[in-house]
Amino acid sequence: MIFLLISSFILGSVSTLVITNVTVDLNSITTIQLSSAIEYILIYPNAEAINPYTVRAWSADATSEYPVLLVVRQERQVSSWTLPILLESSQNSNKTFQFSNSSKTLCHDHMESIINSAHPNFSIDPLVLKQMFVVALSTSSKNNVTVNVFLEEEQNFYMNLDETYTVQVSPSQSRFKYFPVHQNVSDTVIIEVTSPDDVCLTVSVQGPHCPVMDSNKDIKYEGIYQTINKKGAITIAKRQYPSGFFLVFVAKPDDYDCSQQNSIIPGMTRFDAIMDNTIITTITFEIRNNITHYDFVLVVIGTLLVVLAFCTICTILVCVCNRYGTISRLQAREKCEKDYITPISNDEIDCIVTAKELTLEKFAKFPKRIRQRAFNYLSHTGSVALFYSIPVIQLVITYQRVVNQTGNQDVCYYNFLCAHPSLGVSDFNHIFSNIGYILIGFSFVIAVADRHYRIRITKSGIPVHYGLYYAMGLALSIEGLLSGCYHICPSQSNYQFDTSFMYVMAVLIMVKLYQNRHPDINATAYSTFSVVGVGIFLAMVGILSGTLEVWIIFLLGYATLIIILSFKIYYFNFVMFGFKKLYDQYKDKGVCKEIFTPIKRCKFFTYI
């Protein structure tokens, strides 16, 4: 008895569902009302068109709790989605955007036959291929839901070179086009995309096969893709897609992926929310030929020859000057003003007294030790360059492999309009542009070596620290190498690869300038590179956490360091003597006006 009651209840429930078949026309809007008791199946006539079709559906009554389910059946594939479409925020998965309008371009059932057509220059006019479409709509809502459906032919689906196209896309309305690769296409083509607004969108290049990944969730799983805000470009090699490619456009539900917050600020946790959104943008794009491989090689060789010629001429001029002497200097008596006097030994006094010509090198206390300290800079620079460059090269090559394997061009921040891929890297020309640093650094080292060999003993002038010069030339070459490594995959996380040896060069130049002023005083390479390490560490902290607090601490520390170094280099003993005198006056007289009165008032205000 119970079995009969359950059976009758099930049959009664099933009998309340009404499935209505409706034959509709192409390129016409069909309006229907759905509920949990009514389902519609829209049957379209066969379309004899070479272009694919786009299904558009929208509803103001559909809700996220009881959405409308759309299923589009073709001869060889099935597509389905819900209305409204719910998309998660790129910043926070708890935030959801709701879109009441939707559209989907259906892949042509005979796309493979169209691509493989043997007609020259991809002439598709003689082909006539039929397409069938059946659209099923259903919902679980007990209330009536009004839905509008429109099936239209996609115009300008097959693109040509040097022609400008315009499409409208939104997060729920993606578009894609097909570009055939024919005889007029060069080795590489550039896809240039522009948008008049700040809507964040994704551009993808995929192989010419169905189905097409054209939603925000699955567009990253096929081909090459790039996030674009207002302007972007993708360079495609002809060998990558010999049969042509699909160019897919889809907008993102928010602008987080196109903002700076994506890389430096972690996402904030928010409560679950569903927000209506009507994002839509108009995209203009063009596909044009890039330079040929022959032209590219010609430009590279020409640039290399120009840089080599410049370095060779400069090196020869320096070597000639080393052999024929330098500009004569007027020897004048100069007043020597010392901060303090240090005692010297009897042997040093005898050496100075018995010398026929007194030079600055005679007064140096430890000339051999000073020269050895200078060459310590060269060995330390080479060691730092070796152990710093090896992991850097390994890391950026790994980044490049990730870009090549995943197709994610958002990993690296290239200038895509100027980037030219070659030799397995995405931006060879910007890497090669650093060849000047390397060659000029080598030329500088050769010039220093020639001067070091020709002018071994100086009878006048300040002692020459050749080790510092060698270190400066090596640092310049390593800077070019690391700058090239940075341009393999430039991003915010590896920006320091390009700037680290800039700090080294700056410090070496400062040490050399200080050595020109104080020839017999030279900081050790150990302490100098320790200071460089602290500076690079502070730069790393600023990159990872560039907050206001970090900037305040950095500026205070920087100002304090500058004051201490200024006292140390120029006025350290006078300052210490002044503090001692201030303390003695305080002990004798206490706090009074004379303690804070400057001895030389004019110079005091000048220093301030």
Coordinates of C-alpha atoms in Angstrom, one line a residue:
M1 CA 0.0 0.0 0.0
I2 CA 2.8 2.4 0.9
F3 CA 4.6 1.5 -2.3
L4 CA 1.6 2.4 -4.3
L5 CA 1.2 5.8 -2.5
I6 CA 4.9 6.6 -3.2
S7 CA 4.6 5.6 -6.8
S8 CA 1.5 7.7 -7.4
F9 CA 3.2 10.7 -5.7
I10 CA 6.2 10.4 -7.9
L11 CA 4.1 10.0 -11.0
G12 CA 2.0 13.0 -10.0
S13 CA 5.2 15.1 -9.5
V14 CA 6.6 14.0 -12.8
S15 CA 3.3 14.7 -14.6
T16 CA 3.4 18.3 -13.4
L17 CA 6.6 19.0 -15.4
V18 CA 5.8 20.3 -18.9
I19 CA 8.5 20.3 -21.6
T20 CA 7.6 22.5 -24.5
N21 CA 9.4 22.3 -27.9
V22 CA 9.5 25.6 -29.8
T23 CA 10.8 26.2 -33.3
V24 CA 12.3 29.6 -33.5
D25 CA 14.2 31.6 -36.2
L26 CA 17.8 32.7 -36.3
N27 CA 18.7 36.3 -35.6
S28 CA 15.5 36.9 -33.7
I29 CA 14.8 37.5 -29.9
T30 CA 12.8 34.8 -28.2
T31 CA 11.1 35.6 -24.9
I32 CA 9.8 32.7 -22.8
Q33 CA 8.6 32.2 -19.2
L34 CA 10.0 29.4 -17.1
S35 CA 9.2 27.9 -13.8
S36 CA 9.9 24.6 -12.0
A37 CA 6.9 23.2 -13.9
I38 CA 7.8 24.4 -17.4
E39 CA 10.9 23.7 -19.4
Y40 CA 11.6 25.0 -22.9
I41 CA 13.5 23.5 -25.8
L42 CA 14.3 26.0 -28.6
I43 CA 14.9 24.3 -31.9
Y44 CA 16.7 26.5 -34.5
P45 CA 16.9 25.7 -38.3
N46 CA 20.2 24.6 -39.7
A47 CA 22.5 27.4 -40.4
E48 CA 24.5 27.4 -43.7
A49 CA 27.2 29.9 -42.6
I50 CA 30.9 29.7 -42.5
N51 CA 30.9 31.9 -39.4
P52 CA 30.1 30.5 -35.9
Y53 CA 27.1 31.8 -33.9
T54 CA 26.7 33.6 -30.6
V55 CA 24.0 32.8 -28.1
R56 CA 22.9 35.8 -26.0
A57 CA 20.6 35.3 -22.9
W58 CA 19.4 37.7 -20.3
S59 CA 16.9 37.8 -17.5
A60 CA 15.9 40.3 -14.9
D61 CA 13.9 37.8 -12.8
A62 CA 16.5 35.0 -12.4
T63 CA 18.1 34.8 -9.0
S64 CA 21.3 33.2 -7.7
E65 CA 19.2 30.9 -5.4
Y66 CA 17.1 29.5 -8.3
P67 CA 19.1 30.2 -11.5
V68 CA 18.2 29.4 -15.0
L69 CA 20.1 26.6 -16.6
L70 CA 21.0 27.0 -20.3
V71 CA 22.2 24.0 -22.3
V72 CA 23.2 24.5 -26.0
R73 CA 23.5 21.3 -28.0
Q74 CA 25.3 21.2 -31.3
E75 CA 26.2 18.4 -33.6
R76 CA 29.6 17.7 -32.0
Q77 CA 29.6 19.5 -28.6
V78 CA 27.5 20.8 -25.7
S79 CA 27.8 24.1 -23.8
S80 CA 26.0 25.0 -20.6
W81 CA 25.9 27.9 -18.1
T82 CA 23.6 29.4 -15.5
L83 CA 21.8 32.7 -15.5
P84 CA 22.6 34.9 -13.6
I85 CA 26.3 34.1 -13.8
L86 CA 28.2 34.3 -10.5
L87 CA 31.9 35.2 -10.6
E88 CA 34.3 35.3 -7.7
S89 CA 36.4 38.4 -7.0
S90 CA 40.0 38.1 -7.9
Q91 CA 41.0 39.6 -4.6
N92 CA 38.7 37.6 -2.2
S93 CA 36.8 34.4 -2.9
N94 CA 34.1 35.4 -0.4
K95 CA 33.0 38.3 -2.6
T96 CA 30.9 37.3 -5.6
F97 CA 29.7 39.4 -8.5
Q98 CA 26.3 38.7 -10.3
F99 CA 25.7 39.3 -14.0
S100 CA 22.2 39.0 -15.5
N101 CA 23.4 39.3 -19.1
S102 CA 25.3 36.5 -20.7
S103 CA 26.6 35.5 -24.1
K104 CA 28.8 32.7 -25.5
T105 CA 30.3 32.3 -29.0
L106 CA 29.8 28.7 -30.1
C107 CA 32.7 26.9 -31.7
H108 CA 31.9 25.9 -35.3
D109 CA 31.2 22.2 -35.6
H110 CA 33.3 22.0 -38.8
M111 CA 36.1 24.3 -37.6
E112 CA 38.8 21.6 -38.4
S113 CA 37.6 21.3 -42.0
I114 CA 37.7 25.1 -42.4
I115 CA 41.2 25.4 -41.0
N116 CA 42.5 22.5 -43.2
S117 CA 41.0 23.9 -46.4
A118 CA 43.6 23.8 -49.2
H119 CA 42.6 27.1 -50.7
P120 CA 45.5 29.6 -51.0
N121 CA 45.5 32.5 -48.6
F122 CA 42.8 30.8 -46.6
S123 CA 40.0 31.4 -49.1
I124 CA 36.9 30.1 -47.4
D125 CA 34.2 31.3 -49.8
P126 CA 33.6 27.9 -51.6
L127 CA 32.9 26.1 -48.3
V128 CA 29.3 25.6 -47.2
L129 CA 28.9 23.9 -43.9
K130 CA 25.7 23.4 -41.9
Q131 CA 25.3 24.0 -38.2
M132 CA 22.5 22.9 -35.9
F133 CA 21.5 24.4 -32.5
V134 CA 19.1 23.3 -29.8
V135 CA 18.8 25.4 -26.7
A136 CA 17.2 23.9 -23.5
L137 CA 16.2 26.2 -20.6
S138 CA 15.0 25.1 -17.2
T139 CA 14.8 26.5 -13.6
S140 CA 13.9 25.3 -10.1
S141 CA 12.1 28.5 -9.3
K142 CA 8.4 28.1 -8.5
N143 CA 7.7 31.6 -9.7
N144 CA 7.7 32.5 -13.4
V145 CA 11.0 33.7 -14.7
T146 CA 11.2 35.7 -18.0
V147 CA 14.2 34.9 -20.2
N148 CA 15.2 36.4 -23.5
V149 CA 17.3 34.3 -26.0
F150 CA 19.0 35.6 -29.1
L151 CA 21.1 33.6 -31.6
E152 CA 23.0 35.6 -34.1
E153 CA 25.9 35.0 -36.6
E154 CA 29.3 36.2 -35.4
Q155 CA 30.6 38.8 -37.9
N156 CA 34.2 39.4 -38.8
F157 CA 35.2 36.1 -37.2
Y158 CA 38.1 35.5 -39.5
M159 CA 40.7 38.2 -39.1
N160 CA 43.2 39.7 -41.5
L161 CA 46.5 41.4 -41.1
D162 CA 46.7 45.2 -40.6
E163 CA 43.0 45.6 -40.0
T164 CA 41.5 47.2 -36.9
Y165 CA 38.7 45.3 -35.2
T166 CA 36.4 46.3 -32.3
V167 CA 34.5 44.1 -29.9
Q168 CA 32.5 44.5 -26.7
V169 CA 33.2 42.2 -23.8
S170 CA 32.2 41.8 -20.2
P171 CA 33.0 39.2 -17.5
S172 CA 29.9 37.2 -18.5
Q173 CA 30.1 38.0 -22.3
S174 CA 33.4 36.7 -23.8
R175 CA 34.4 36.9 -27.4
F176 CA 36.9 35.1 -29.6
K177 CA 38.1 35.4 -33.2
Y178 CA 40.2 33.3 -35.5
F179 CA 43.4 34.4 -37.3
P180 CA 44.7 32.2 -40.1
V181 CA 48.4 31.9 -40.7
H182 CA 49.1 32.2 -44.4
Q183 CA 52.0 33.1 -46.7
N184 CA 51.9 36.8 -46.0
V185 CA 52.5 36.3 -42.3
S186 CA 56.1 37.0 -41.1
D187 CA 58.1 34.9 -38.6
T188 CA 56.3 36.7 -35.7
V189 CA 53.1 38.8 -35.5
I190 CA 52.2 41.4 -32.8
I191 CA 48.6 41.6 -31.4
E192 CA 48.1 45.1 -30.2
V193 CA 45.1 45.7 -27.9
T194 CA 43.8 49.0 -26.7
S195 CA 40.9 49.9 -24.4
P196 CA 39.5 53.4 -23.6
D197 CA 38.7 52.6 -19.9
D198 CA 40.2 51.0 -16.9
V199 CA 38.4 47.7 -17.1
C200 CA 40.7 44.8 -16.4
L201 CA 40.6 42.1 -19.0
T202 CA 42.4 38.9 -20.1
V203 CA 43.6 38.3 -23.7
S204 CA 44.4 34.7 -24.6
V205 CA 45.9 33.1 -27.7
Q206 CA 44.8 29.5 -28.1
G207 CA 45.2 26.7 -30.6
P208 CA 42.4 26.4 -33.3
H209 CA 40.5 23.5 -31.7
C210 CA 37.3 23.2 -29.8
P211 CA 36.2 23.8 -27.1
V212 CA 37.6 27.3 -26.5
M213 CA 38.5 28.3 -23.0
D214 CA 36.7 31.6 -22.8
S215 CA 35.6 32.1 -19.2
N216 CA 37.5 33.6 -16.3
K217 CA 37.9 30.3 -14.6
D218 CA 39.4 28.2 -17.5
I219 CA 41.1 30.8 -19.7
K220 CA 44.4 30.2 -17.9
Y221 CA 44.5 26.5 -18.8
E222 CA 45.1 26.9 -22.5
G223 CA 47.6 28.8 -24.7
I224 CA 49.2 32.1 -23.9
Y225 CA 47.3 34.7 -21.9
Q226 CA 48.0 38.2 -20.6
T227 CA 46.2 40.6 -18.3
I228 CA 45.6 44.0 -19.9
N229 CA 44.3 47.3 -18.5
K230 CA 44.4 50.1 -21.2
K231 CA 47.0 48.8 -23.6
G232 CA 48.8 45.6 -24.2
A233 CA 50.5 43.4 -26.8
I234 CA 51.3 39.8 -27.4
T235 CA 54.0 38.6 -29.8
I236 CA 53.2 35.2 -31.4
A237 CA 55.8 33.2 -33.4
K238 CA 54.5 31.6 -36.6
R239 CA 56.0 28.2 -35.6
Q240 CA 53.9 28.1 -32.5
Y241 CA 50.5 28.1 -34.3
P242 CA 51.1 27.0 -37.9
S243 CA 47.4 26.5 -38.5
G244 CA 46.3 29.8 -37.0
F245 CA 45.0 30.6 -33.5
F246 CA 41.9 31.8 -31.6
L247 CA 42.1 35.2 -30.0
V248 CA 40.0 35.3 -26.9
F249 CA 38.8 38.3 -24.9
V250 CA 37.1 38.2 -21.5
A251 CA 36.8 41.0 -18.8
K252 CA 37.5 40.4 -15.1
P253 CA 34.8 41.1 -12.5
D254 CA 37.1 43.6 -10.7
D255 CA 40.3 45.5 -11.3
Y256 CA 42.4 43.8 -8.6
D257 CA 44.6 41.8 -11.1
C258 CA 45.5 45.1 -12.9
S259 CA 46.3 47.1 -9.8
Q260 CA 49.5 47.5 -7.8
Q261 CA 47.8 46.0 -4.8
N262 CA 48.0 42.6 -6.5
S263 CA 51.8 42.5 -5.9
I264 CA 52.4 44.3 -2.6
I265 CA 49.3 44.2 -0.4
P266 CA 47.6 41.0 0.7
G267 CA 43.9 40.6 0.2
M268 CA 41.6 41.7 3.0
T269 CA 39.1 39.2 4.4
R270 CA 35.5 40.3 3.8
F271 CA 32.1 38.8 4.5
D272 CA 30.2 36.8 1.9
A273 CA 28.4 39.2 -0.5
I274 CA 26.8 39.0 -3.9
M275 CA 26.9 42.2 -5.8
D276 CA 25.2 43.1 -9.1
N277 CA 27.6 44.3 -11.8
T278 CA 27.3 45.6 -15.3
I279 CA 30.9 45.9 -16.4
I280 CA 31.4 46.2 -20.1
T281 CA 34.2 47.5 -22.2
T282 CA 35.0 48.1 -25.9
I283 CA 38.3 46.7 -27.2
T284 CA 40.1 47.7 -30.3
F285 CA 42.8 45.4 -31.6
E286 CA 45.0 44.9 -34.6
I287 CA 47.3 42.1 -35.8
R288 CA 50.4 43.2 -37.7
N289 CA 53.7 41.7 -38.9
N290 CA 56.8 42.0 -36.7
I291 CA 60.3 42.4 -38.1
T292 CA 61.7 39.4 -39.9
H293 CA 64.4 37.1 -38.4
Y294 CA 66.9 38.5 -40.9
D295 CA 66.3 42.1 -40.0
F296 CA 66.5 41.2 -36.3
V297 CA 69.9 39.5 -36.7
L298 CA 71.1 42.4 -38.8
V299 CA 70.2 44.9 -36.1
V300 CA 71.8 42.8 -33.3
I301 CA 75.0 42.4 -35.2
G302 CA 75.1 46.1 -36.1
T303 CA 74.6 47.2 -32.5
L304 CA 77.3 44.8 -31.3
L305 CA 79.8 46.2 -33.9
V306 CA 79.0 49.8 -33.0
V307 CA 79.6 49.1 -29.2
L308 CA 82.8 47.1 -30.0
A309 CA 84.1 49.9 -32.2
F310 CA 83.4 52.5 -29.5
C311 CA 85.1 50.4 -26.8
T312 CA 88.1 49.7 -29.0
I313 CA 88.7 53.3 -29.9
C314 CA 88.4 54.5 -26.3
T315 CA 90.8 51.8 -25.1
I316 CA 93.4 52.6 -27.8
L317 CA 93.2 56.3 -26.9
V318 CA 93.8 55.5 -23.3
C319 CA 96.7 53.2 -24.0
V320 CA 98.3 55.8 -26.3
C321 CA 98.0 58.4 -23.6
N322 CA 99.7 56.0 -21.1
R323 CA 102.7 55.6 -23.5
Y324 CA 103.2 59.2 -24.3
G325 CA 102.7 60.8 -20.9
T326 CA 100.0 62.8 -19.3
I327 CA 99.2 66.5 -19.1
S328 CA 101.8 68.4 -17.2
R329 CA 100.9 69.7 -13.9
L330 CA 102.1 72.9 -12.2
Q331 CA 103.9 72.0 -9.0
A332 CA 103.0 74.6 -6.4
R333 CA 103.5 74.7 -2.8
E334 CA 100.3 74.0 -1.0
K335 CA 99.5 74.6 2.5
C336 CA 98.8 71.4 4.3
E337 CA 96.2 71.6 7.0
K338 CA 95.9 68.5 9.2
D339 CA 93.2 67.6 11.7
Y340 CA 95.7 65.9 14.0
I341 CA 99.3 64.8 14.2
T342 CA 100.3 61.1 14.5
P343 CA 103.8 60.2 15.6
I344 CA 106.1 58.5 13.1
S345 CA 109.1 56.2 13.8
N346 CA 112.8 57.0 13.5
D347 CA 113.1 54.9 10.3
E348 CA 110.4 56.8 8.6
I349 CA 112.1 60.1 9.6
D350 CA 115.4 58.9 8.2
C351 CA 113.7 57.8 4.9
I352 CA 112.1 61.2 4.6
V353 CA 115.2 63.2 5.5
T354 CA 117.5 61.3 3.1
A355 CA 115.1 61.3 0.2
K356 CA 116.2 63.5 -2.7
E357 CA 112.6 64.2 -3.8
L358 CA 109.8 64.3 -1.3
T359 CA 106.5 62.9 -2.6
L360 CA 103.2 62.1 -0.9
E361 CA 104.0 58.3 -1.1
K362 CA 107.0 58.9 1.2
F363 CA 104.7 60.1 3.9
A364 CA 102.4 57.1 3.7
K365 CA 102.8 55.0 6.8
F366 CA 102.0 51.6 5.3
P367 CA 102.1 51.8 1.5
K368 CA 102.2 48.1 0.8
R369 CA 99.3 47.4 3.2
I370 CA 97.3 50.2 1.5
R371 CA 98.0 48.7 -2.0
Q372 CA 97.0 45.3 -0.7
R373 CA 93.8 46.7 0.7
A374 CA 93.0 48.2 -2.7
F375 CA 93.3 44.8 -4.4
N376 CA 91.1 43.3 -1.7
Y377 CA 88.3 45.2 -3.3
L378 CA 88.9 43.4 -6.5
S379 CA 88.8 39.9 -4.9
H380 CA 85.8 40.8 -2.8
T381 CA 83.9 42.2 -5.8
G382 CA 84.7 39.0 -7.8
S383 CA 83.6 36.8 -5.0
V384 CA 80.3 38.7 -4.4
A385 CA 79.6 38.7 -8.2
L386 CA 80.2 34.9 -8.5
F387 CA 78.0 33.9 -5.6
Y388 CA 75.4 36.5 -6.3
S389 CA 75.1 35.8 -10.1
I390 CA 74.8 32.0 -10.0
P391 CA 71.5 31.9 -8.0
V392 CA 70.2 34.9 -9.9
I393 CA 70.8 33.3 -13.3
Q394 CA 69.2 30.0 -12.1
L395 CA 66.1 31.8 -10.8
V396 CA 65.4 34.0 -13.8
I397 CA 65.8 31.0 -16.2
T398 CA 63.3 29.1 -14.0
Y399 CA 60.9 32.0 -14.3
Q400 CA 61.3 32.0 -18.1
R401 CA 60.6 28.3 -18.2
V402 CA 57.5 28.8 -16.2
V403 CA 56.3 31.5 -18.7
N404 CA 57.0 29.2 -21.6
Q405 CA 55.3 26.2 -20.1
T406 CA 52.2 27.9 -18.6
G407 CA 51.7 30.7 -21.1
N408 CA 51.2 33.1 -18.2
Q409 CA 52.7 36.4 -19.4
D410 CA 51.7 38.2 -16.2
V411 CA 54.7 36.6 -14.3
C412 CA 57.1 39.0 -16.0
Y413 CA 56.6 42.8 -16.7
Y414 CA 57.8 43.2 -20.2
N415 CA 57.3 46.1 -22.5
F416 CA 55.3 43.9 -24.8
L417 CA 55.1 46.4 -27.6
C418 CA 58.9 46.4 -27.9
A419 CA 59.7 42.8 -26.8
H420 CA 61.0 40.4 -29.4
P421 CA 61.3 36.7 -28.5
S422 CA 64.5 34.9 -29.5
L423 CA 66.8 32.1 -28.3
G424 CA 64.1 30.8 -25.9
V425 CA 63.6 34.1 -24.0
S426 CA 60.5 36.4 -24.4
D427 CA 62.4 39.7 -24.5
F428 CA 65.8 39.2 -26.1
N429 CA 66.3 42.8 -27.3
H430 CA 66.1 44.3 -23.8
I431 CA 68.5 41.6 -22.5
F432 CA 71.0 42.3 -25.4
S433 CA 70.8 46.1 -24.7
N434 CA 73.0 45.6 -21.6
I435 CA 75.9 44.4 -23.7
G436 CA 77.3 48.0 -23.6
Y437 CA 77.8 47.8 -19.8
I438 CA 79.7 44.5 -20.1
L439 CA 82.0 45.6 -22.9
I440 CA 82.7 49.1 -21.5
G441 CA 83.6 47.4 -18.1
F442 CA 86.0 45.1 -19.9
S443 CA 87.5 48.0 -21.8
F444 CA 88.0 49.9 -18.5
V445 CA 89.8 47.0 -17.0
I446 CA 92.1 46.7 -20.0
A447 CA 92.9 50.4 -19.8
V448 CA 93.7 50.1 -16.1
A449 CA 95.8 47.1 -16.7
D450 CA 97.8 48.9 -19.4
R451 CA 98.3 51.9 -17.1
H452 CA 99.3 49.6 -14.2
Y453 CA 101.9 47.9 -16.4
R454 CA 103.3 51.0 -18.0
I455 CA 103.3 53.3 -15.0
R456 CA 104.6 51.2 -12.1
I457 CA 106.3 53.9 -10.1
T458 CA 105.0 57.4 -9.7
K459 CA 107.5 60.0 -8.5
S460 CA 104.8 62.6 -7.9
G461 CA 101.1 62.7 -7.2
I462 CA 99.0 60.7 -4.9
P463 CA 99.5 56.9 -4.5
V464 CA 97.4 55.1 -7.1
H465 CA 95.1 52.3 -5.9
Y466 CA 94.8 50.1 -9.0
G467 CA 92.8 47.5 -7.2
L468 CA 89.9 49.9 -6.8
Y469 CA 90.0 50.7 -10.5
Y470 CA 89.9 47.0 -11.3
A471 CA 87.0 46.5 -9.0
M472 CA 85.1 49.4 -10.5
G473 CA 85.5 47.9 -14.0
L474 CA 84.5 44.5 -12.9
A475 CA 81.4 45.9 -11.1
L476 CA 80.3 47.7 -14.2
S477 CA 80.5 44.4 -16.2
I478 CA 78.6 42.5 -13.6
E479 CA 76.0 45.2 -13.5
G480 CA 75.4 44.6 -17.2
L481 CA 75.2 40.9 -16.6
L482 CA 72.7 41.2 -13.7
S483 CA 70.7 43.8 -15.6
G484 CA 70.4 41.4 -18.5
C485 CA 69.3 38.7 -16.0
Y486 CA 66.7 41.0 -14.6
H487 CA 65.3 41.7 -18.1
I488 CA 64.9 37.9 -18.7
C489 CA 61.8 38.1 -16.4
P490 CA 61.4 41.7 -15.0
S491 CA 59.1 41.9 -12.0
Q492 CA 58.8 43.5 -8.6
S493 CA 60.2 40.5 -6.8
N494 CA 63.5 40.5 -8.7
Y495 CA 63.9 44.2 -9.3
Q496 CA 66.9 44.1 -6.9
F497 CA 68.9 42.0 -9.3
D498 CA 69.3 45.1 -11.5
T499 CA 70.1 47.5 -8.7
S500 CA 72.4 45.5 -6.3
F501 CA 75.6 46.1 -8.2
M502 CA 74.6 49.8 -8.7
Y503 CA 75.1 50.1 -5.0
V504 CA 78.5 48.3 -5.3
M505 CA 79.6 50.7 -8.0
A506 CA 78.4 53.8 -6.1
V507 CA 80.3 52.7 -3.0
L508 CA 83.5 51.9 -4.9
I509 CA 83.4 55.3 -6.5
M510 CA 82.8 57.0 -3.1
V511 CA 85.8 55.0 -1.7
K512 CA 87.9 56.1 -4.6
L513 CA 87.0 59.7 -4.2
Y514 CA 87.8 59.5 -0.5
Q515 CA 91.1 57.9 -1.4
N516 CA 91.9 60.9 -3.6
R517 CA 91.5 63.2 -0.6
H518 CA 93.2 60.9 1.9
P519 CA 95.7 58.8 0.0
D520 CA 97.2 57.0 3.1
I521 CA 93.8 56.3 4.6
N522 CA 91.7 53.5 3.1
A523 CA 88.7 51.6 4.5
T524 CA 89.0 47.8 4.4
A525 CA 87.0 45.9 1.8
Y526 CA 85.4 43.9 4.6
S527 CA 83.8 46.9 6.3
T528 CA 82.9 48.5 3.0
F529 CA 81.0 45.4 1.6
S530 CA 79.3 45.0 5.0
V531 CA 77.9 48.5 4.6
V532 CA 76.8 47.6 1.0
G533 CA 75.1 44.5 2.4
V534 CA 73.2 46.6 4.9
G535 CA 72.1 48.9 2.2
I536 CA 70.9 46.1 0.0
F537 CA 69.0 44.6 3.0
L538 CA 67.2 47.9 3.6
A539 CA 66.3 48.0 -0.1
M540 CA 64.8 44.5 0.2
V541 CA 62.8 45.6 3.2
G542 CA 61.5 48.6 1.2
I543 CA 60.5 46.4 -1.7
L544 CA 58.6 43.8 0.5
S545 CA 57.0 46.3 2.8
G546 CA 56.9 49.8 1.5
T547 CA 54.7 51.2 4.2
L548 CA 54.8 54.7 5.7
E549 CA 56.4 53.4 9.0
V550 CA 59.2 51.8 7.0
W551 CA 59.9 55.0 5.1
I552 CA 60.0 57.1 8.4
I553 CA 62.4 54.7 10.0
F554 CA 64.6 54.6 6.9
L555 CA 64.7 58.4 6.6
L556 CA 65.6 58.9 10.2
G557 CA 68.3 56.2 10.0
Y558 CA 69.6 57.6 6.8
A559 CA 69.9 61.2 8.2
T560 CA 71.7 59.9 11.3
L561 CA 74.1 57.9 9.2
I562 CA 74.9 60.9 7.0
I563 CA 75.6 63.1 10.0
I564 CA 77.9 60.5 11.6
L565 CA 79.8 59.9 8.4
S566 CA 80.2 63.7 7.8
F567 CA 81.6 64.1 11.3
K568 CA 83.8 61.1 10.8
I569 CA 85.3 62.2 7.4
Y570 CA 85.7 65.9 8.0
Y571 CA 85.1 67.2 11.5
F572 CA 85.2 64.1 13.8
N573 CA 88.1 65.3 16.0
F574 CA 86.8 68.8 16.2
V575 CA 83.3 67.6 17.2
M576 CA 84.7 65.3 19.9
F577 CA 86.9 68.1 21.2
G578 CA 83.9 70.4 21.2
F579 CA 81.8 67.9 23.2
K580 CA 84.7 67.5 25.7
K581 CA 85.1 71.2 26.0
L582 CA 81.3 71.6 26.6
Y583 CA 81.5 68.9 29.3
D584 CA 84.4 70.7 31.0
Q585 CA 82.6 74.0 31.0
Y586 CA 79.5 72.4 32.4
K587 CA 81.5 70.9 35.3
D588 CA 83.2 74.3 36.0
K589 CA 80.3 76.7 35.5
G590 CA 77.2 74.6 35.2
V591 CA 74.4 75.5 32.8
C592 CA 75.1 79.0 31.6
K593 CA 74.9 81.1 28.4
E594 CA 78.6 80.8 27.6
I595 CA 78.4 77.1 27.1
F596 CA 76.0 77.4 24.1
T597 CA 77.7 80.5 22.6
P598 CA 79.7 79.6 19.5
I599 CA 83.3 80.7 19.4
K600 CA 83.2 81.7 15.7
R601 CA 79.8 83.1 15.2
C602 CA 80.1 83.8 11.5
K603 CA 81.3 80.3 10.6
F604 CA 78.6 78.8 12.9
F605 CA 75.8 80.4 10.9
T606 CA 77.5 79.5 7.7
Y607 CA 77.7 75.8 8.7
I608 CA 74.0 75.9 9.6

